[in-house]
XYZ file of C-alpha atoms in Angstrom:
255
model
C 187.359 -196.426 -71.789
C 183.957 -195.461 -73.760
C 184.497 -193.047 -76.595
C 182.442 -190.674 -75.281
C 183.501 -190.688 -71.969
C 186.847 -190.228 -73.159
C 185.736 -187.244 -75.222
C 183.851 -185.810 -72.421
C 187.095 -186.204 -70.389
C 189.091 -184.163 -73.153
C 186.778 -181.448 -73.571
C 186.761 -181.041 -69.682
C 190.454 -180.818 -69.715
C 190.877 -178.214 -72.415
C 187.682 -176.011 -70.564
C 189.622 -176.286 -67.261
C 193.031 -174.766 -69.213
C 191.218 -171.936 -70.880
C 189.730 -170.713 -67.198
C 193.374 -171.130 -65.664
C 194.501 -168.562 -69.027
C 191.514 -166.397 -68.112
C 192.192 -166.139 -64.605
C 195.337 -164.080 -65.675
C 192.851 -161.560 -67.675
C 190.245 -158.951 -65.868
C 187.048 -161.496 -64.773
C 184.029 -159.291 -64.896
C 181.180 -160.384 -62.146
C 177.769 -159.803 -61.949
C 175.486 -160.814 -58.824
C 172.250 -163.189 -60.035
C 169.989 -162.926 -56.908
C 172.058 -161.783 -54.455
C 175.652 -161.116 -53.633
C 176.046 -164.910 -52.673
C 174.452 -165.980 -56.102
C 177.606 -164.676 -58.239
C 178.411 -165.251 -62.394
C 181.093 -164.021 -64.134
C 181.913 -164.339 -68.048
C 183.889 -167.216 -67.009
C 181.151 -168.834 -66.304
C 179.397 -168.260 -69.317
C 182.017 -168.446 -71.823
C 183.275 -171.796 -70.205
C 179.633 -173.179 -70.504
C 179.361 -171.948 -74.346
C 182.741 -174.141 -75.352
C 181.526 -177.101 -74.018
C 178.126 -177.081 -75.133
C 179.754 -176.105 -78.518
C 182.312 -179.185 -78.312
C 179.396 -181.242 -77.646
C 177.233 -180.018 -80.497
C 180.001 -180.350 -82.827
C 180.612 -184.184 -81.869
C 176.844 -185.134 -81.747
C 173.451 -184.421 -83.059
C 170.105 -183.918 -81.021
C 171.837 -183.438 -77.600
C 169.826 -181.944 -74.839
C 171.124 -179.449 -71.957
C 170.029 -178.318 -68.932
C 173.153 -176.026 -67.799
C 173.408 -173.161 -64.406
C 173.909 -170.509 -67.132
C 170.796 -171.311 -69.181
C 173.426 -170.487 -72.419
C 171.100 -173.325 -74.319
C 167.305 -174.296 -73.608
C 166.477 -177.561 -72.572
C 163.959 -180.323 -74.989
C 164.254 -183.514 -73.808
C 165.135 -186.586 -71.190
C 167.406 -187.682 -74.542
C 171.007 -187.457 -74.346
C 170.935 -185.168 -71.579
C 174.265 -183.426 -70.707
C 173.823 -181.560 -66.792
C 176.769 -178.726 -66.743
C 177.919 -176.596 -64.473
C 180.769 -174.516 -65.910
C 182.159 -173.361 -62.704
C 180.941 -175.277 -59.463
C 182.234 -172.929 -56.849
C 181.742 -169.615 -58.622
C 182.675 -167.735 -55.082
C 186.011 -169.586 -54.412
C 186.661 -169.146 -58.032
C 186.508 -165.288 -57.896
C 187.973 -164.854 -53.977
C 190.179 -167.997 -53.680
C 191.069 -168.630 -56.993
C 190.844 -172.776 -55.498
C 187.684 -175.263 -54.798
C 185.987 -174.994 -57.875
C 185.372 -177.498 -59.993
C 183.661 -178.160 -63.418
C 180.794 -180.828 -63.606
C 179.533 -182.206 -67.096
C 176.901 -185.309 -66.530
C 175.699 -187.388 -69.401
C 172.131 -188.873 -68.673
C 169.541 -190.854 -71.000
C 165.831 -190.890 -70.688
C 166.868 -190.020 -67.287
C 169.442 -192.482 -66.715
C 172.724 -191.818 -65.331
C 175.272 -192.749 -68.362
C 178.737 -191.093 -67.026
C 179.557 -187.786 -64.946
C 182.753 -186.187 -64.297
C 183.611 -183.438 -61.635
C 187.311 -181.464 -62.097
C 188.650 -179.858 -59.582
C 190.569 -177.409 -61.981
C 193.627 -176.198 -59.557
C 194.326 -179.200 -57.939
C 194.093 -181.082 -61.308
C 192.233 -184.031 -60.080
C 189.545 -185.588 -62.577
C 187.334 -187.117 -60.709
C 184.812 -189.674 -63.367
C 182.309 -192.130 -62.237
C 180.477 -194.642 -65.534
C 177.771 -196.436 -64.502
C 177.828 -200.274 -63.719
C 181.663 -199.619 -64.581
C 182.935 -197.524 -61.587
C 184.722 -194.128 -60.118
C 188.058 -193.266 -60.569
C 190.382 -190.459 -59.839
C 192.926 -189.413 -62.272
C 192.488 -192.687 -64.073
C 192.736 -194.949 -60.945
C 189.583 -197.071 -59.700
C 188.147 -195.628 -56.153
C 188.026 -198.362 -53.866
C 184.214 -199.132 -52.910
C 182.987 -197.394 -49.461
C 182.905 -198.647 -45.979
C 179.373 -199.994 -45.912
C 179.130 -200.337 -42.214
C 181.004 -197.058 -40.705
C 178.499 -194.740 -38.616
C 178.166 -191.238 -38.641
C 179.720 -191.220 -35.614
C 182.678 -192.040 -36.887
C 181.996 -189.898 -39.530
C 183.847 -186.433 -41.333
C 180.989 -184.541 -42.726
C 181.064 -181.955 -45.699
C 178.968 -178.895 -46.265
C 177.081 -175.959 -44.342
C 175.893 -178.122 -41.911
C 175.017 -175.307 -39.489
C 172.696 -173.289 -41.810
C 169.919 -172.151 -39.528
C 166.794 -173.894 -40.176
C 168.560 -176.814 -41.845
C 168.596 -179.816 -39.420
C 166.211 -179.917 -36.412
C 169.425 -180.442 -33.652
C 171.219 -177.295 -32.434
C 175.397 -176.989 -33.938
C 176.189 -178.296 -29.981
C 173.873 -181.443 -30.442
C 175.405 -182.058 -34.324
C 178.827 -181.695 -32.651
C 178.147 -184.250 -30.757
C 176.819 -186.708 -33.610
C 180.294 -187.398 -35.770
C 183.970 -186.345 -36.235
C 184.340 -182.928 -37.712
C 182.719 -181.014 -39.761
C 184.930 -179.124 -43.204
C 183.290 -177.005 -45.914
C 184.438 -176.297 -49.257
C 182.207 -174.494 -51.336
C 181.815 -176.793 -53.908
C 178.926 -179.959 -53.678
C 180.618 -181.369 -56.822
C 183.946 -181.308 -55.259
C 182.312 -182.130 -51.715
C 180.374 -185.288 -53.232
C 183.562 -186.715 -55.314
C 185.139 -186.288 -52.140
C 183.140 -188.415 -49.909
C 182.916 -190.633 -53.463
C 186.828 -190.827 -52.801
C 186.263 -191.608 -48.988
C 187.785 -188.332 -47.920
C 184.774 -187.752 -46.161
C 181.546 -189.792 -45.265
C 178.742 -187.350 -45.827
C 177.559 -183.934 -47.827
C 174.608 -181.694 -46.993
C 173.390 -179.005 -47.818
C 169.911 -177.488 -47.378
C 169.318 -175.897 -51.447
C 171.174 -177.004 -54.145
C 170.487 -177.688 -57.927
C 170.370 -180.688 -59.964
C 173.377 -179.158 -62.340
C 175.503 -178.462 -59.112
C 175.631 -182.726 -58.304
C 174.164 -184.622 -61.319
C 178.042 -185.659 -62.476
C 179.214 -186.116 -58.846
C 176.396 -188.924 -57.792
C 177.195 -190.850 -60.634
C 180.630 -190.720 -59.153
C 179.714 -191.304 -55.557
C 176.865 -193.949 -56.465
C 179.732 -195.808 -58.589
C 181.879 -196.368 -55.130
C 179.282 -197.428 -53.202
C 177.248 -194.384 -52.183
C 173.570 -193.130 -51.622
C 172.006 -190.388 -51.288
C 168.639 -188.402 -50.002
C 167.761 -185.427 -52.951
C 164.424 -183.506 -52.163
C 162.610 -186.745 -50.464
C 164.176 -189.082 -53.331
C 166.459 -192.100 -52.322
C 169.411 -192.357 -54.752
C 166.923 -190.955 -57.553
C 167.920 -187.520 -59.302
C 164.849 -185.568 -60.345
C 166.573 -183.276 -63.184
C 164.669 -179.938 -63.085
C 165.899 -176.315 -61.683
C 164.037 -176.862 -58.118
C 166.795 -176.181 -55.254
C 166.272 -179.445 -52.804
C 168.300 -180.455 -49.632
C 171.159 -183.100 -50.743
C 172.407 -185.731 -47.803
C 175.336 -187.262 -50.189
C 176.695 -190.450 -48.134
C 179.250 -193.068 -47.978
C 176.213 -195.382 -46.743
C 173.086 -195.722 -45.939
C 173.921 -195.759 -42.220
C 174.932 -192.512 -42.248
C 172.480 -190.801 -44.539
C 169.519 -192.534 -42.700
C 170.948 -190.578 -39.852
C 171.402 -187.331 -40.946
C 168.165 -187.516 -42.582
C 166.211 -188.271 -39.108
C 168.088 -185.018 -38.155
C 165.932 -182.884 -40.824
């Protein structure tokens, strides 16, 4: 495995033990724009160690992270983090979150990884090498399965999202499940757990490391108008994630 894929990996590991210790300890929350749009000094204090980590292991690194702990430069050796993916479940349901660290170059995708911190699967996707989950290789995605025969992730019901009513998307695939966590969500359907995420606003630091991961198995996806393209700025966008493009040409006639 690259070195520094291997020390990402490492650093993620250690982050995801020191939020399991501070989950035992008083977690102090503060609402950002509303009491959906949570923090807590989790949050922040997971986001400071592994900028820090990074810093320490290489020189003129660039960040664009949730917490805004460090100001962004540059395209350069671009690390996207999200400390805690999932900041809700993480204070209510102490489950479903995840933290994301994505490596990019002159807006490249180099590596991302997404951990899902309680159910202690490391999810890591290298590009032109491939996804794997807790070391193993994903198998590549069904190319030719329809969203009909489709398990779909995410608030698919939000009002104002898709054009259909939630009777009419009923009728258009499987089930529907909803985790609270794109990262998670998009490794998922990466994994073939599921053949689609959506979800009408979401941030490039919420799913830069999981499309590496989902593009790596054989994935696509539809980001603010872009086909498997990730414009890396702080604009919220709508995100169909897909097994193929089948199924996100579908959903996205449904927008």
């Amino acid at each position: 495995m690259q070195e520094n894929v291997k020390f990402a990996i490492d650093v993620v590991y250690e982050a995801g033990k020191r939020i399991r210790h501070m989950m035992q300890e008083d977690i102090k929350v503060e609402e950002k724009t509303s009491k959906s749009d949570l923090v807590t000094n989790v949050d922040k204090q997971t986001e400071a160690f592994i900028v820090s980590k990074i810093q320490e292991r290489y020189e003129g690194q660039n960040f664009l992270t949730e917490e805004s702990t460090v100001d962004m430069h540059g395209s350069d050796h671009l690390w996207i983090i999200d400390p805690i993916d999932g900041t809700t479940n993480f204070i209510y349901q102490k489950q479903h979150f995840s933290i994301s660290v994505a490596h990019y170059h002159q807006g490249a995708p180099i590596f991302g990884i997404v951990y899902n911190v309680m159910a202690d699967e490391m999810f890591v996707g290298i590009s032109g090498v491939g996804s794997f989950l807790n070391g193993e290789r994903l198998p590549q995605l069904n190319q030719d399965q329809l969203l009909s025969d489709s398990v779909i992730f995410g608030d698919v019901y939000r009002p104002d999202f898709f054009k259909l009513s939630p009777a009419e998307l009923k009728k258009e695939f499987i089930t529907h499940r909803f985790y609270g966590s794109g990262a998670i969500e998009i490794a998922e359907v990466g994994a073939g757990r599921a053949q689609a995420y959506v979800f009408p606003k979401i941030k490039t630091w919420d799913i830069a490391a999981a499309l590496i991961i989902l593009k790596e198995a054989g994935g696509t996806w539809y980001f603010g108008g872009e086909i498997d393209h990730l414009p890396i700025d702080k604009n919220p966008k709508v995100i169909i994630a897909a097994s193929n493009q089948h199924v996100r040409d579908r959903l996205v006639s449904f927008l």
